mmCIF file of C-alpha atoms in Angstrom:
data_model
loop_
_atom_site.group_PDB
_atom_site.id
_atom_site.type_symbol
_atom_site.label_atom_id
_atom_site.label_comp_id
_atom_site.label_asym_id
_atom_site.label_seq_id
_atom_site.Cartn_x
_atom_site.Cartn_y
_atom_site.Cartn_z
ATOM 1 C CA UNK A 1 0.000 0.000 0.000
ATOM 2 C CA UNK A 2 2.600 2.336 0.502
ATOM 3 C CA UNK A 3 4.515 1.434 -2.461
ATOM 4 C CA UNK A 4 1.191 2.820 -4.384
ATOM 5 C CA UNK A 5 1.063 5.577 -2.363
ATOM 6 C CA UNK A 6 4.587 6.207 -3.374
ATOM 7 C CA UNK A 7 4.228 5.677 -6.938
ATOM 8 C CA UNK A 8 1.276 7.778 -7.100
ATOM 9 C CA UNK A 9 3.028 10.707 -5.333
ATOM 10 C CA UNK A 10 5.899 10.943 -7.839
ATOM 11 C CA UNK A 11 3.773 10.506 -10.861
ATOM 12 C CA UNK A 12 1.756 13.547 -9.815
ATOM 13 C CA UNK A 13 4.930 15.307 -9.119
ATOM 14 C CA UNK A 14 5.963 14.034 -12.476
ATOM 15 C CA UNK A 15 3.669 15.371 -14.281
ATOM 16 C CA UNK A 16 3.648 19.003 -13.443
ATOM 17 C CA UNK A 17 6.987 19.678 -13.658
ATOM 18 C CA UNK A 18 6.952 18.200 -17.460
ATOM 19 C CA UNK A 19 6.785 20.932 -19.878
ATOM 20 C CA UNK A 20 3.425 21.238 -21.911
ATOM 21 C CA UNK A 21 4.395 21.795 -25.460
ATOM 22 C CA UNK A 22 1.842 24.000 -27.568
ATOM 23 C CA UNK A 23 -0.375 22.027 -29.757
ATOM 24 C CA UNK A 24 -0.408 24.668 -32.624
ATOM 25 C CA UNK A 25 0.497 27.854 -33.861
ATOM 26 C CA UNK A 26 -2.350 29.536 -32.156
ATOM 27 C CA UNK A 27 -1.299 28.180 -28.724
ATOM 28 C CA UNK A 28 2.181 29.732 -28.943
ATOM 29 C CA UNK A 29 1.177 33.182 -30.404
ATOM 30 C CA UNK A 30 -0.656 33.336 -27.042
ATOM 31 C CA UNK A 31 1.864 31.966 -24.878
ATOM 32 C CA UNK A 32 5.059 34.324 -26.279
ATOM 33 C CA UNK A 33 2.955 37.598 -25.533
ATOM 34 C CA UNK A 34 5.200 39.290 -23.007
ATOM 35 C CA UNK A 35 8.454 39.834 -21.852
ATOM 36 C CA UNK A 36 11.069 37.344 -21.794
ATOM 37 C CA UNK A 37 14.921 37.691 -20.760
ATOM 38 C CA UNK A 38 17.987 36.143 -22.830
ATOM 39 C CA UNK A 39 21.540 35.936 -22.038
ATOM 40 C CA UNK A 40 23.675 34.889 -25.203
ATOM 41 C CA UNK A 41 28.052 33.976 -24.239
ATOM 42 C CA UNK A 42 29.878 33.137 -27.685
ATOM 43 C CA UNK A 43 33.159 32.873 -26.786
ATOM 44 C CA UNK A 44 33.287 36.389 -25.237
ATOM 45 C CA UNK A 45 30.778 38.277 -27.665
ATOM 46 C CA UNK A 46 27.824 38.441 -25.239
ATOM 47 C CA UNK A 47 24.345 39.601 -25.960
ATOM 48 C CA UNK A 48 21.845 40.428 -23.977
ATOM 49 C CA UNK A 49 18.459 41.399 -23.254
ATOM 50 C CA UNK A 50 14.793 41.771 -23.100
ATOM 51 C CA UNK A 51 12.221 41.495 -25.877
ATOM 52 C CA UNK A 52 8.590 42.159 -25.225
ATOM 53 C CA UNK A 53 5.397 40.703 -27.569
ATOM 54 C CA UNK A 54 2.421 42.186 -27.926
ATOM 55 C CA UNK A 55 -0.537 41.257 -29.109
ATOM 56 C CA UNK A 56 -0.276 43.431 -32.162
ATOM 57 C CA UNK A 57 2.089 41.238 -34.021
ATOM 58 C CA UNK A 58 5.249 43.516 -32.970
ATOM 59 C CA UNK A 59 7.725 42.952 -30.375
ATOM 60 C CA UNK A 60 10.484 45.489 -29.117
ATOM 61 C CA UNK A 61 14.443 44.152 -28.331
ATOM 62 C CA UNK A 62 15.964 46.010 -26.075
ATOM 63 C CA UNK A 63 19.714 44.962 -25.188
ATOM 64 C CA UNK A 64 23.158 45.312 -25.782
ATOM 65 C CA UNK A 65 26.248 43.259 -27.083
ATOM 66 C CA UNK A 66 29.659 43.042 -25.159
ATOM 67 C CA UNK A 67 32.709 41.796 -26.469
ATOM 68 C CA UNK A 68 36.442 43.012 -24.340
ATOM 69 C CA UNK A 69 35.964 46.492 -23.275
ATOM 70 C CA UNK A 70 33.638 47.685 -26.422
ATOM 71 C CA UNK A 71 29.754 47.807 -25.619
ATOM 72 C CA UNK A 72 26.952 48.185 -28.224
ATOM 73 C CA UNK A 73 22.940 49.546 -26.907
ATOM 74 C CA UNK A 74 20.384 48.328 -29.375
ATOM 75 C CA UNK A 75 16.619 49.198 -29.688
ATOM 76 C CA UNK A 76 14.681 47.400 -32.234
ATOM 77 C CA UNK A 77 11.172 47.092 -33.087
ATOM 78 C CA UNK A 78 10.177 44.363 -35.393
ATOM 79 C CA UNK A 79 6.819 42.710 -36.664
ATOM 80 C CA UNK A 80 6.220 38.935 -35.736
ATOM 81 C CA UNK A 81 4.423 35.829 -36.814
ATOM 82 C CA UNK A 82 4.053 32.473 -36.348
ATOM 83 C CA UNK A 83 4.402 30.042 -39.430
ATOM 84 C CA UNK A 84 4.561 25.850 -38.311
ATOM 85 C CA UNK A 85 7.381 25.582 -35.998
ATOM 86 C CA UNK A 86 9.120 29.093 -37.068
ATOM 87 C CA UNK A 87 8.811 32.609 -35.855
ATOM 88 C CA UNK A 88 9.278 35.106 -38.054
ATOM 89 C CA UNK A 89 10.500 39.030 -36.882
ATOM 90 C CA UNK A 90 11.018 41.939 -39.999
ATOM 91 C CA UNK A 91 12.961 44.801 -38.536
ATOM 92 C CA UNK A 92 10.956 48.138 -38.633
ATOM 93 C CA UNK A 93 13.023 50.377 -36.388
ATOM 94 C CA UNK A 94 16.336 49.827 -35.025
ATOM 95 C CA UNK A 95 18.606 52.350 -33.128
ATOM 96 C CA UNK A 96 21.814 50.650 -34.863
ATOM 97 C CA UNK A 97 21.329 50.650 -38.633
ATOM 98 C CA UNK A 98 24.990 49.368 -39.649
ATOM 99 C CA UNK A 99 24.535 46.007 -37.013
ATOM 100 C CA UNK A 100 20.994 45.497 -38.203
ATOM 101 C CA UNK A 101 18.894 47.483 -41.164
ATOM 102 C CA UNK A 102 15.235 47.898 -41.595
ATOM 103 C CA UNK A 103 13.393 45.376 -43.681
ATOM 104 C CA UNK A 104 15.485 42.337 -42.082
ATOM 105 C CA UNK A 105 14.086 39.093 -41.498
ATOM 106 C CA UNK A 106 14.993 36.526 -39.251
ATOM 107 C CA UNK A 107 13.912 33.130 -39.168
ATOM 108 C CA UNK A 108 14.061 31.064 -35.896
ATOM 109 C CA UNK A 109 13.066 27.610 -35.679
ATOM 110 C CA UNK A 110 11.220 27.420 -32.134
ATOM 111 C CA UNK A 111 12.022 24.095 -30.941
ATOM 112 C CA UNK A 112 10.195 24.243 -27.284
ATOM 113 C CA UNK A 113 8.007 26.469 -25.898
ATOM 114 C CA UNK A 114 6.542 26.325 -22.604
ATOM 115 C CA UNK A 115 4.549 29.625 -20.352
ATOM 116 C CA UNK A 116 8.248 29.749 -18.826
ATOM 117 C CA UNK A 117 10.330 29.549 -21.267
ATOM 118 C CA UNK A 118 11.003 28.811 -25.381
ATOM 119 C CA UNK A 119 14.135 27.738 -27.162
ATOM 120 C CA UNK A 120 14.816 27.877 -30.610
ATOM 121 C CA UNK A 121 17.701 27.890 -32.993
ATOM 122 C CA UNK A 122 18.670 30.849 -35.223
ATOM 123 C CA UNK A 123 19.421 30.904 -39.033
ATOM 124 C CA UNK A 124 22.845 30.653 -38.111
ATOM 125 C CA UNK A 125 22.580 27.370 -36.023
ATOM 126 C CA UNK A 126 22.361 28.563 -32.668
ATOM 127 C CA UNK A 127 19.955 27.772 -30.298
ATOM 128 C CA UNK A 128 19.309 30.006 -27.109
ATOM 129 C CA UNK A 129 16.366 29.570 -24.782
ATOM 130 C CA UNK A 130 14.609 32.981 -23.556
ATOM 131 C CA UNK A 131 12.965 32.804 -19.947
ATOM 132 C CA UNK A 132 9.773 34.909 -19.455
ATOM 133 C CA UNK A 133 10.320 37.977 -16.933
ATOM 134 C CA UNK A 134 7.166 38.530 -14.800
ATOM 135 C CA UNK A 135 5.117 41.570 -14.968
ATOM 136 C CA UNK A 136 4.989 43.614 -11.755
ATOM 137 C CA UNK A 137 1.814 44.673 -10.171
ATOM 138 C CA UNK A 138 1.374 48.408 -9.155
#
């Protein structure tokens, strides 16, 4: 009997700390509305930063890129969607023109997505996993 118990106990536990994977696109446009937090370290060039989603279909990056002693702010405001397993952002502002020009697209592959957090892999080949930040009440 106490085996059972047991058993039972750590399959409930199990089971909510396994990610639930959206079902379709529709699912994840809801779930990446809002701010999320990345941290990026290749081989000294770091980048990071926030990007926030809004229902609108746009989404603002706010961060900046480190490498040695040389620092870069950026500001970018992009359009998003949602097509099978890829989100795709089209640059429509940016505060650095020369790093990153209006009208560019980026593919990423989004290869899990939970309310928590997402991963996905660039067009490059690099995956990075953003973690949502929570909002804070008044």
């Amino acid at each position: 009997m106490h085996r059972l118990l047991l058993l039972f106990v750590l399959l409930s536990f199990a089971s909510l700390s396994m990610a639930i994977e959206p079902q379709s696109v529709a699912d994840m446009e809801k779930i990446i509305l809002g701010s999320w937090s990345e941290k990026l370290d290749m081989e000294g060039l770091i980048t990071s930063g926030v990007s926030k989603y809004s229902s609108d279909h746009t989404v603002e990056h706010i961060g900046s890129i480190v490498a040695f002693d040389f620092k870069i702010d950026f500001r970018i405001r992009s359009k998003w969607r949602i097509e099978g397993d890829t989100l795709i952002t089209e640059v429509l502002e940016t505060n650095q023109p020369d790093m990153i020009g209006v009208g560019h697209v980026e593919r990423d592959k989004i290869l899990s997505m939970t309310n928590n957090n997402w991963t996905y892999r660039d067009s490059y080949g690099t995956e990075s996993t953003a973690v949502r930040l929570r909002e804070l009440s008044p």
